[in-house]
Short mmCIF file of N, CA and C in Angstrom, two decimals:
data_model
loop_
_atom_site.label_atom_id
_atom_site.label_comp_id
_atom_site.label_asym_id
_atom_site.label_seq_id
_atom_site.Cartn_x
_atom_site.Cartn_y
_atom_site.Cartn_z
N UNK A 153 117.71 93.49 146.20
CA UNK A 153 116.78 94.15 147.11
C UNK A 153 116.66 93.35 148.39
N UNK A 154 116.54 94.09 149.53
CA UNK A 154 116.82 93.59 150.80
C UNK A 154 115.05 93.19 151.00
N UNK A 155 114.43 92.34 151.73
CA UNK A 155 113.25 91.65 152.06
C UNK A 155 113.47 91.73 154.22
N UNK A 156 112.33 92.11 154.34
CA UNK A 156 111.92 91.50 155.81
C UNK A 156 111.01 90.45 155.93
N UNK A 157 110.76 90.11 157.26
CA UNK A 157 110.23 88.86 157.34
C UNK A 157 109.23 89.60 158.72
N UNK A 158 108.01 89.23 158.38
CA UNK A 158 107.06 89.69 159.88
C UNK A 158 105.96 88.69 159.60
N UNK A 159 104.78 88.89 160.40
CA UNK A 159 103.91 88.85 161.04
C UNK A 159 102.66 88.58 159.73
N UNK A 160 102.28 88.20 159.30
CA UNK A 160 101.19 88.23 158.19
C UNK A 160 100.22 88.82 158.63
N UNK A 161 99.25 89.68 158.38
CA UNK A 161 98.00 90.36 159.09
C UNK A 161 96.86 90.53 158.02
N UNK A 162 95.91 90.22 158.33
CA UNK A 162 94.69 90.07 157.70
C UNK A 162 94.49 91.22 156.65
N UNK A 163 95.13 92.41 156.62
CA UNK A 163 95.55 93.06 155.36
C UNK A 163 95.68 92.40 154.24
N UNK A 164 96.81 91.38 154.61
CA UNK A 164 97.82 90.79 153.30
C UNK A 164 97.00 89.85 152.53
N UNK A 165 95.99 89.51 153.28
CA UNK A 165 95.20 88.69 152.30
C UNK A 165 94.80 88.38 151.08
N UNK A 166 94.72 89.64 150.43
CA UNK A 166 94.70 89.79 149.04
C UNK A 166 96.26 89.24 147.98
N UNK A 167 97.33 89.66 148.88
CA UNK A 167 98.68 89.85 148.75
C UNK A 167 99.46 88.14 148.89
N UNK A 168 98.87 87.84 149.63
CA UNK A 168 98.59 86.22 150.20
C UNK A 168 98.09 85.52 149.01
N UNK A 169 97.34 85.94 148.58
CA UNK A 169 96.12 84.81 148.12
C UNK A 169 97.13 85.02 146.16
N UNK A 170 98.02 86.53 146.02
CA UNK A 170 98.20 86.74 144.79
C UNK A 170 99.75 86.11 144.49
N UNK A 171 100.63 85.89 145.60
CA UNK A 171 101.83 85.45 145.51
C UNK A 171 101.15 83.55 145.53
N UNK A 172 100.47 83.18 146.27
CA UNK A 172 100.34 82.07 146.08
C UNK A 172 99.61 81.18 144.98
N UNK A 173 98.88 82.38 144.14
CA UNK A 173 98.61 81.35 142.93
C UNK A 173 99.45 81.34 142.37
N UNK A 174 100.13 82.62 141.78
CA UNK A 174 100.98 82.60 141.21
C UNK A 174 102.38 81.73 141.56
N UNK A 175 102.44 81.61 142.47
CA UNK A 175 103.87 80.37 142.90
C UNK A 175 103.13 79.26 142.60
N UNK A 176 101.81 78.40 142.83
CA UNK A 176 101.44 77.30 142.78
C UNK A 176 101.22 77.07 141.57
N UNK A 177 100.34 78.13 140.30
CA UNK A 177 100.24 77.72 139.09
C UNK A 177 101.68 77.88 138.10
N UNK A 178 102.79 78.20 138.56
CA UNK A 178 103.97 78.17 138.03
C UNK A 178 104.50 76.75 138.00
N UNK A 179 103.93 75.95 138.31
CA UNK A 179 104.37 74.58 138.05
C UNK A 179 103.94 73.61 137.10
N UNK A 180 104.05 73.48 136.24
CA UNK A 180 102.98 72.66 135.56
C UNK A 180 102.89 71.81 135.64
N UNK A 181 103.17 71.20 137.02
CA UNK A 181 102.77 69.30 137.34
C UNK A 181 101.63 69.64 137.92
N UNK A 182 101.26 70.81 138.39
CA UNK A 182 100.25 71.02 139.72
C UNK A 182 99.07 71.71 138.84
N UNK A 183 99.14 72.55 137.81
CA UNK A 183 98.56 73.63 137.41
C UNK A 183 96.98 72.93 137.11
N UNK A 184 96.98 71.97 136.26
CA UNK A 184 95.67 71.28 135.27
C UNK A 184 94.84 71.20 136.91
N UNK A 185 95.57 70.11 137.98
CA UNK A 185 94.80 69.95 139.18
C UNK A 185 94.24 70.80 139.82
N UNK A 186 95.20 72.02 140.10
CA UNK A 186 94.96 73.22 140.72
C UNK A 186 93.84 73.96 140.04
N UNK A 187 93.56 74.22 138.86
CA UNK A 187 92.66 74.84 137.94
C UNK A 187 91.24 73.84 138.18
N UNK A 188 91.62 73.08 138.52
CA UNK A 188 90.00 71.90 138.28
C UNK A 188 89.66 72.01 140.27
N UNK A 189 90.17 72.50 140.34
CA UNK A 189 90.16 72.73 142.15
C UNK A 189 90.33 74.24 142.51
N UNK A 190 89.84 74.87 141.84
CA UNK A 190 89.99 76.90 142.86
C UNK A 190 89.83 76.90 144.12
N UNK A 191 89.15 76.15 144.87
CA UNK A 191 88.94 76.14 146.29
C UNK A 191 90.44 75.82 146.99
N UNK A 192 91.27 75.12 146.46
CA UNK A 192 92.84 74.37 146.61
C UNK A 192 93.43 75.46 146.69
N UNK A 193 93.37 77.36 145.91
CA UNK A 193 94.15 78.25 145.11
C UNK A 193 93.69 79.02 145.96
N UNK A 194 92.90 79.23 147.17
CA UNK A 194 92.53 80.52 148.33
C UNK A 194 93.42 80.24 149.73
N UNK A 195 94.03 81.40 150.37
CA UNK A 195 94.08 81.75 151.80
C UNK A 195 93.21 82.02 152.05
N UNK A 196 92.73 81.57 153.19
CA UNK A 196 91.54 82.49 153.95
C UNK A 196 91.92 83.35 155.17
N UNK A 197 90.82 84.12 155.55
CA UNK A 197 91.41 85.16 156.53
C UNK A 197 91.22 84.21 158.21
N UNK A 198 90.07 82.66 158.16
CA UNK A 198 90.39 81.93 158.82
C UNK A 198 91.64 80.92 159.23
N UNK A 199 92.17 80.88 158.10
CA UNK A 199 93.63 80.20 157.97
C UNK A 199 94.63 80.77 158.52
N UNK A 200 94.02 82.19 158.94
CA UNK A 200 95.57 82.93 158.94
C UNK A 200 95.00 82.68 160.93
N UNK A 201 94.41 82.49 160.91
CA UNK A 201 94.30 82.22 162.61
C UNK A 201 94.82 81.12 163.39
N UNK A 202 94.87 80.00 162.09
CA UNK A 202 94.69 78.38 162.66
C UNK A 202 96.51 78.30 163.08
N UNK A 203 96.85 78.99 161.77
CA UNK A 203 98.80 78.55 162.44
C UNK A 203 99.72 79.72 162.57
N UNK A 204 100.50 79.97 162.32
CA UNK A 204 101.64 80.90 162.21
C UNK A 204 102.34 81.19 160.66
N UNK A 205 101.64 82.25 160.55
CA UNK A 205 101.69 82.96 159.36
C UNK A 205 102.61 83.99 158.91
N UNK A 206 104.34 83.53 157.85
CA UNK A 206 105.22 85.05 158.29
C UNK A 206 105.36 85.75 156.85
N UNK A 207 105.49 86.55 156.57
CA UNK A 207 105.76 87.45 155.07
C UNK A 207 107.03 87.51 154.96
N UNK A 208 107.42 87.60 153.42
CA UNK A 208 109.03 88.46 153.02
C UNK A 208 108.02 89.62 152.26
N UNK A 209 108.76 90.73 152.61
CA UNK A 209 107.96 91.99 151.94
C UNK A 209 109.24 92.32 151.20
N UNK A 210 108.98 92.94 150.28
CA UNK A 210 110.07 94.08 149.56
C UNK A 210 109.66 95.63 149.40
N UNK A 211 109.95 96.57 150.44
CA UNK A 211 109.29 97.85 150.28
C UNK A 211 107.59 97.91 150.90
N UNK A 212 107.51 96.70 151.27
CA UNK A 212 105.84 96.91 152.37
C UNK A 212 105.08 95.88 151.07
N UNK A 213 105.65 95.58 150.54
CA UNK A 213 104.73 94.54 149.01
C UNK A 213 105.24 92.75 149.11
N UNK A 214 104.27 92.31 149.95
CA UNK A 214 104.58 90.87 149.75
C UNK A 214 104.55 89.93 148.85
N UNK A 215 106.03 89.25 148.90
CA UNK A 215 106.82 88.73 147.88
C UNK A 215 106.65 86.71 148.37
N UNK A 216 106.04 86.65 149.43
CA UNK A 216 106.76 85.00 149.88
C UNK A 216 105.84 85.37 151.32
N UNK A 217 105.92 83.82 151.67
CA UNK A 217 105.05 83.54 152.63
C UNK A 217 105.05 82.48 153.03
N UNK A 218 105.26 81.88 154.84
CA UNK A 218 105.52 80.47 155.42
C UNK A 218 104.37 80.64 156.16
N UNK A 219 103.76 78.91 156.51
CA UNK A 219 103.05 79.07 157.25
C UNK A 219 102.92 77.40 157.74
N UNK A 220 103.64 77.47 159.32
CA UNK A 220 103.72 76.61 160.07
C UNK A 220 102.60 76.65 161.34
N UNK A 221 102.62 75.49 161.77
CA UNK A 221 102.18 74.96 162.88
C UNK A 221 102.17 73.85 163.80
N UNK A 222 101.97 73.91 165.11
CA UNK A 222 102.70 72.54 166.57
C UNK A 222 102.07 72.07 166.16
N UNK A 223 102.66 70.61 166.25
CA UNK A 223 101.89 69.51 166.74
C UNK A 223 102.62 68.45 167.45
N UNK A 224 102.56 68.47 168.47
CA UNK A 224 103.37 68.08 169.62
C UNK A 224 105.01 68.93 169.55
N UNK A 225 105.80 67.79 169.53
CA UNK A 225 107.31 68.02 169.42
C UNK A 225 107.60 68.43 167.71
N UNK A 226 106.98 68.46 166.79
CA UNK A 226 107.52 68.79 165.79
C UNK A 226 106.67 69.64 165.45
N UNK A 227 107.13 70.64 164.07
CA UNK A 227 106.58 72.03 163.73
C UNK A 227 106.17 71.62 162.31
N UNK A 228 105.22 71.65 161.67
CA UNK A 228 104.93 71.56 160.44
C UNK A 228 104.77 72.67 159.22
N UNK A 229 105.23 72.66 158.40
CA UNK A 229 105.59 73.64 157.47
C UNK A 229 104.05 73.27 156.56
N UNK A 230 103.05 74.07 156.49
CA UNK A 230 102.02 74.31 156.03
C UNK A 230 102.07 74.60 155.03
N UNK A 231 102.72 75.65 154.14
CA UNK A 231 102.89 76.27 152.91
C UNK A 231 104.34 77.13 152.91
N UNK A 232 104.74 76.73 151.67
CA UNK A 232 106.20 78.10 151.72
C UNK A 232 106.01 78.55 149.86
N UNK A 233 105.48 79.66 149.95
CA UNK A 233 105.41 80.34 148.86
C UNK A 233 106.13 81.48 148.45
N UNK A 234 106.60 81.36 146.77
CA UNK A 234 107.46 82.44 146.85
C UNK A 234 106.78 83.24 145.20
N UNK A 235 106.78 84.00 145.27
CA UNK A 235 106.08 84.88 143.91
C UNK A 235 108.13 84.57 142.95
N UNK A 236 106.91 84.05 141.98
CA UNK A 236 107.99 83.07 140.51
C UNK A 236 109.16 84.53 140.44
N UNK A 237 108.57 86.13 140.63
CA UNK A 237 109.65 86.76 139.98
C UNK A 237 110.40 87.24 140.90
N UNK A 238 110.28 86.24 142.44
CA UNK A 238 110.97 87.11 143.41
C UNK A 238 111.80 85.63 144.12
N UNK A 239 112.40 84.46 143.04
CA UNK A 239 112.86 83.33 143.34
C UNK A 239 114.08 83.48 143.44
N UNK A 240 114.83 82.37 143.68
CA UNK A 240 116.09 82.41 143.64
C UNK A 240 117.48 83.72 144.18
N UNK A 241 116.51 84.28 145.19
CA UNK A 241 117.12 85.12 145.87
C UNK A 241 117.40 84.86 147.37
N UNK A 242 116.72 83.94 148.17
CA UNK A 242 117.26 83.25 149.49
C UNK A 242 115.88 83.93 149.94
N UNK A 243 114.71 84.38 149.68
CA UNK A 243 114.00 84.18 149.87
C UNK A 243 113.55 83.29 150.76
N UNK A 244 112.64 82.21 150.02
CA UNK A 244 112.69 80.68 150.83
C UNK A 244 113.11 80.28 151.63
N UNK A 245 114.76 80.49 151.13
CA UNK A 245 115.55 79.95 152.55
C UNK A 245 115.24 80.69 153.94
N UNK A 246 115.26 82.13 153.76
CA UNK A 246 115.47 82.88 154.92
C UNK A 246 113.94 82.98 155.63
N UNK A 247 112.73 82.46 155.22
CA UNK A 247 111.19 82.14 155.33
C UNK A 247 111.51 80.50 156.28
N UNK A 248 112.12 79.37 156.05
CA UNK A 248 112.46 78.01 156.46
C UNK A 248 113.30 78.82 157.50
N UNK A 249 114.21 79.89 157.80
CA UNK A 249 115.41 79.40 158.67
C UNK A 249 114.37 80.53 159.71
N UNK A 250 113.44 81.22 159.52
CA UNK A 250 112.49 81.94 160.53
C UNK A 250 111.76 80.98 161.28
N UNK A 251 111.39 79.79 160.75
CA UNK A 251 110.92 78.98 160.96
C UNK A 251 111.15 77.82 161.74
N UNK A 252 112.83 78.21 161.43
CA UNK A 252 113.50 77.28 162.53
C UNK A 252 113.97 77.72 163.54
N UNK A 253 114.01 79.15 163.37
CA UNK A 253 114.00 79.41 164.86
C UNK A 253 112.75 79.83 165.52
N UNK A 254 111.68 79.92 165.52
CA UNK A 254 110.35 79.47 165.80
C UNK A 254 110.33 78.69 166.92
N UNK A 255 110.66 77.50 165.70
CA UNK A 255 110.53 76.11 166.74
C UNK A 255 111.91 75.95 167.58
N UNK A 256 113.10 76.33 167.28
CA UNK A 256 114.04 76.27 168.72
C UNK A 256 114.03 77.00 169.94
N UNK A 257 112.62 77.84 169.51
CA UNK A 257 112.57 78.88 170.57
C UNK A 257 111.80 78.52 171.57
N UNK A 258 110.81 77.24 170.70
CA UNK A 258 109.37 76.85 171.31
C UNK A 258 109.99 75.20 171.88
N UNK A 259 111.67 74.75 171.76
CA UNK A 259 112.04 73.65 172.36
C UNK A 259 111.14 72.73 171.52
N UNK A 260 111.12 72.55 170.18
CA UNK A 260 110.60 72.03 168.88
C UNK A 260 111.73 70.89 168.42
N UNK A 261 112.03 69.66 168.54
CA UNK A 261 112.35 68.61 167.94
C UNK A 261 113.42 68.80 166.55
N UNK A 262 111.57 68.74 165.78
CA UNK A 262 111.86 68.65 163.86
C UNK A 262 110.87 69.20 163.68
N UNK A 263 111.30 69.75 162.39
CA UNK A 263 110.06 69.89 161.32
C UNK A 263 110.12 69.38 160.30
N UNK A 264 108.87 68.98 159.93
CA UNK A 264 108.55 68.54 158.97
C UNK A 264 107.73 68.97 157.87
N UNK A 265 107.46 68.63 156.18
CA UNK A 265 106.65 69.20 155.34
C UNK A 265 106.79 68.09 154.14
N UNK A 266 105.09 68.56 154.03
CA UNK A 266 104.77 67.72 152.62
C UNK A 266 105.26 68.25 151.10
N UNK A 267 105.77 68.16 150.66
CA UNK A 267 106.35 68.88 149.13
C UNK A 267 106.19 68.24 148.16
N UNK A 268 105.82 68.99 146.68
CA UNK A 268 105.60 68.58 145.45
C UNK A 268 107.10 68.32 144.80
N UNK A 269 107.13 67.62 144.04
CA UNK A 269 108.52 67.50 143.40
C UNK A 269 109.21 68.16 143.23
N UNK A 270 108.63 69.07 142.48
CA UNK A 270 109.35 70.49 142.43
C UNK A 270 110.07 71.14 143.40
N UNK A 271 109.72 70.83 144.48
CA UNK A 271 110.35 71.61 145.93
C UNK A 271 111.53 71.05 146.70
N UNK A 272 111.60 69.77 146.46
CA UNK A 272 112.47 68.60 147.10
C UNK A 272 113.52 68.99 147.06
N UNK A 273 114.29 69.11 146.16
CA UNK A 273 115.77 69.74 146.18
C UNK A 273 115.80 70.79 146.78
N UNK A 274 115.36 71.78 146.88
CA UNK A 274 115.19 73.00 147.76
C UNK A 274 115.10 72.37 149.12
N UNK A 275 114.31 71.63 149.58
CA UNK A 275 114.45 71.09 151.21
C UNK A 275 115.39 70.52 151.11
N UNK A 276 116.20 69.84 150.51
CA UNK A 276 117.33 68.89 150.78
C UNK A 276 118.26 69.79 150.94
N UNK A 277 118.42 70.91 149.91
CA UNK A 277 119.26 71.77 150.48
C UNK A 277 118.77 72.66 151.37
N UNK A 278 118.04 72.68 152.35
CA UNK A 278 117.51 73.16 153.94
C UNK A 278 118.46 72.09 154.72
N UNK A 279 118.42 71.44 154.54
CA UNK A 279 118.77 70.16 155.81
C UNK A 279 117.63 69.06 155.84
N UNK A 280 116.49 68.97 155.00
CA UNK A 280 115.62 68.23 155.04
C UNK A 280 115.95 66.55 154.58
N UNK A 281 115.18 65.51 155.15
CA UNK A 281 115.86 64.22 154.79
C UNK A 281 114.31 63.69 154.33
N UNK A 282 114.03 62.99 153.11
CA UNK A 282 112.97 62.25 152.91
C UNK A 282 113.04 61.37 153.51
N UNK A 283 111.32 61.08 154.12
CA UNK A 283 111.40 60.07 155.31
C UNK A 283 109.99 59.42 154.69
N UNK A 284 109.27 59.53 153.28
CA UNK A 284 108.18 58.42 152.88
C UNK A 284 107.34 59.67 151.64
N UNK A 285 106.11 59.11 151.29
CA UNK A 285 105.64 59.64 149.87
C UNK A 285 104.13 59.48 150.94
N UNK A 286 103.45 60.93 150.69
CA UNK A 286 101.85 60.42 151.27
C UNK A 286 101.13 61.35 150.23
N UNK A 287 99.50 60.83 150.59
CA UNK A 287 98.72 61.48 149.45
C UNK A 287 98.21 62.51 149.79
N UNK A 288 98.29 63.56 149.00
CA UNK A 288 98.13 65.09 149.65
C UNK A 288 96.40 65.19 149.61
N UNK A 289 95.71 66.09 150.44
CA UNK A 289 94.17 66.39 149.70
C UNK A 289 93.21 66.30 148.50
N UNK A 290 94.27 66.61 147.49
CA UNK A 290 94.20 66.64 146.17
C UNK A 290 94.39 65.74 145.35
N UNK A 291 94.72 64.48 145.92
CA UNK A 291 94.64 63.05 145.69
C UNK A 291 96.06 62.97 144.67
N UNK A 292 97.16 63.39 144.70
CA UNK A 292 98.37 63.12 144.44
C UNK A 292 99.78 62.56 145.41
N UNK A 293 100.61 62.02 144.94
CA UNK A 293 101.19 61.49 145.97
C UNK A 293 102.44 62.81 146.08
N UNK A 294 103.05 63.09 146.95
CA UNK A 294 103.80 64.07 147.91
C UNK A 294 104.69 63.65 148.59
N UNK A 295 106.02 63.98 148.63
CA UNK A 295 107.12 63.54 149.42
C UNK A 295 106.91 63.88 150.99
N UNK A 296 107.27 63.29 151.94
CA UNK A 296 107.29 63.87 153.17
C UNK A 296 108.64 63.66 153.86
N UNK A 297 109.12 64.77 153.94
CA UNK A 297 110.59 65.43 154.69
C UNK A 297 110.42 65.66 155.76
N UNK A 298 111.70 65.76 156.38
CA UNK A 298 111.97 65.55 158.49
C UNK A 298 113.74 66.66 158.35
N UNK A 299 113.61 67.60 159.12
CA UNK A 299 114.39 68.18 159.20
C UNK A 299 114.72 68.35 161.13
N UNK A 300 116.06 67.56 161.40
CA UNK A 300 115.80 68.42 163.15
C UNK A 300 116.40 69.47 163.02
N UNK A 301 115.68 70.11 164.50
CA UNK A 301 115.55 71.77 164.36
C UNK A 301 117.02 72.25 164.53
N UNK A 302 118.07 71.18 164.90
CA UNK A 302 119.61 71.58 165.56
C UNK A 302 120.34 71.48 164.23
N UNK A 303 119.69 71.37 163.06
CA UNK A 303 121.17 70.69 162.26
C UNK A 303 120.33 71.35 161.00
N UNK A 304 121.30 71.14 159.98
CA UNK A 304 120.84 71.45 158.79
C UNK A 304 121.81 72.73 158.39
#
């Protein structure tokens, strides 16, 4: 099934909020934390203002969801969610490579993103390079990746 990529709109919120538990509690390194934290497990319809918010739909039904934002010369990858039964289809990828052209459009450096273990190999195969380990909100430690926007 073919997927587009647009604009997230305060509609999707519900749609938002249902692909992303479900991608986040599909992990079970994250799940026990995530469950003792529900406030960690919401989009808000303020969030969707603060950065740049894009969908993969399948048929108008969102499946995946990026959400970057500037900060100076580099673009930060906020969240990349993908609903567990709509994986391994380039999904992801094609959500990261919207993303990179984003920022080559906006004369953007690198981007960068914080990722759970689980995700790492997936950025490495983006073009992403680990560049250190920091502690996420949620008081766990998190890889932090550097991708420039020309290569990968």
């Amino acid at each position: 099934m073919a997927w587009t990529i647009r604009d997230a709109r305060v509609g999707d919120l519900d749609a938002l909020n249902h692909v992303y538990r479900r991608a986040a509690l599909s992990n079970p390194g994250d799940r026990a934390i995530l469950l003792a934290r529900p406030e960690a497990l919401e989009v808000t319809a303020a969030s969707l203002t603060i950065g740049r918010t894009r969908v993969a739909a399948i048929g108008g039904r969102v499946v995946g969801y990026v959400t970057s934002s500037l900060h100076g010369d580099r673009l930060e990858l906020d969240a990349l969610f993908v609903d567990p039964d709509h994986r391994r289809r380039g999904i992801a990828h094609d959500l990261v490579m919207d993303a990179v052209a984003f920022a080559q459009a906006g004369e953007v450096d690198q981007i960068e993103v914080t990722a759970n273990p689980d995700a790492v190999a997936f950025y490495d195969q983006m073009g992403f390079m680990e560049i250190g380990v920091v502690d996420t909100p949620l008081g766990v430690p998190a890889t932090r990746l550097r991708r420039p926007v020309s290569g990968g």
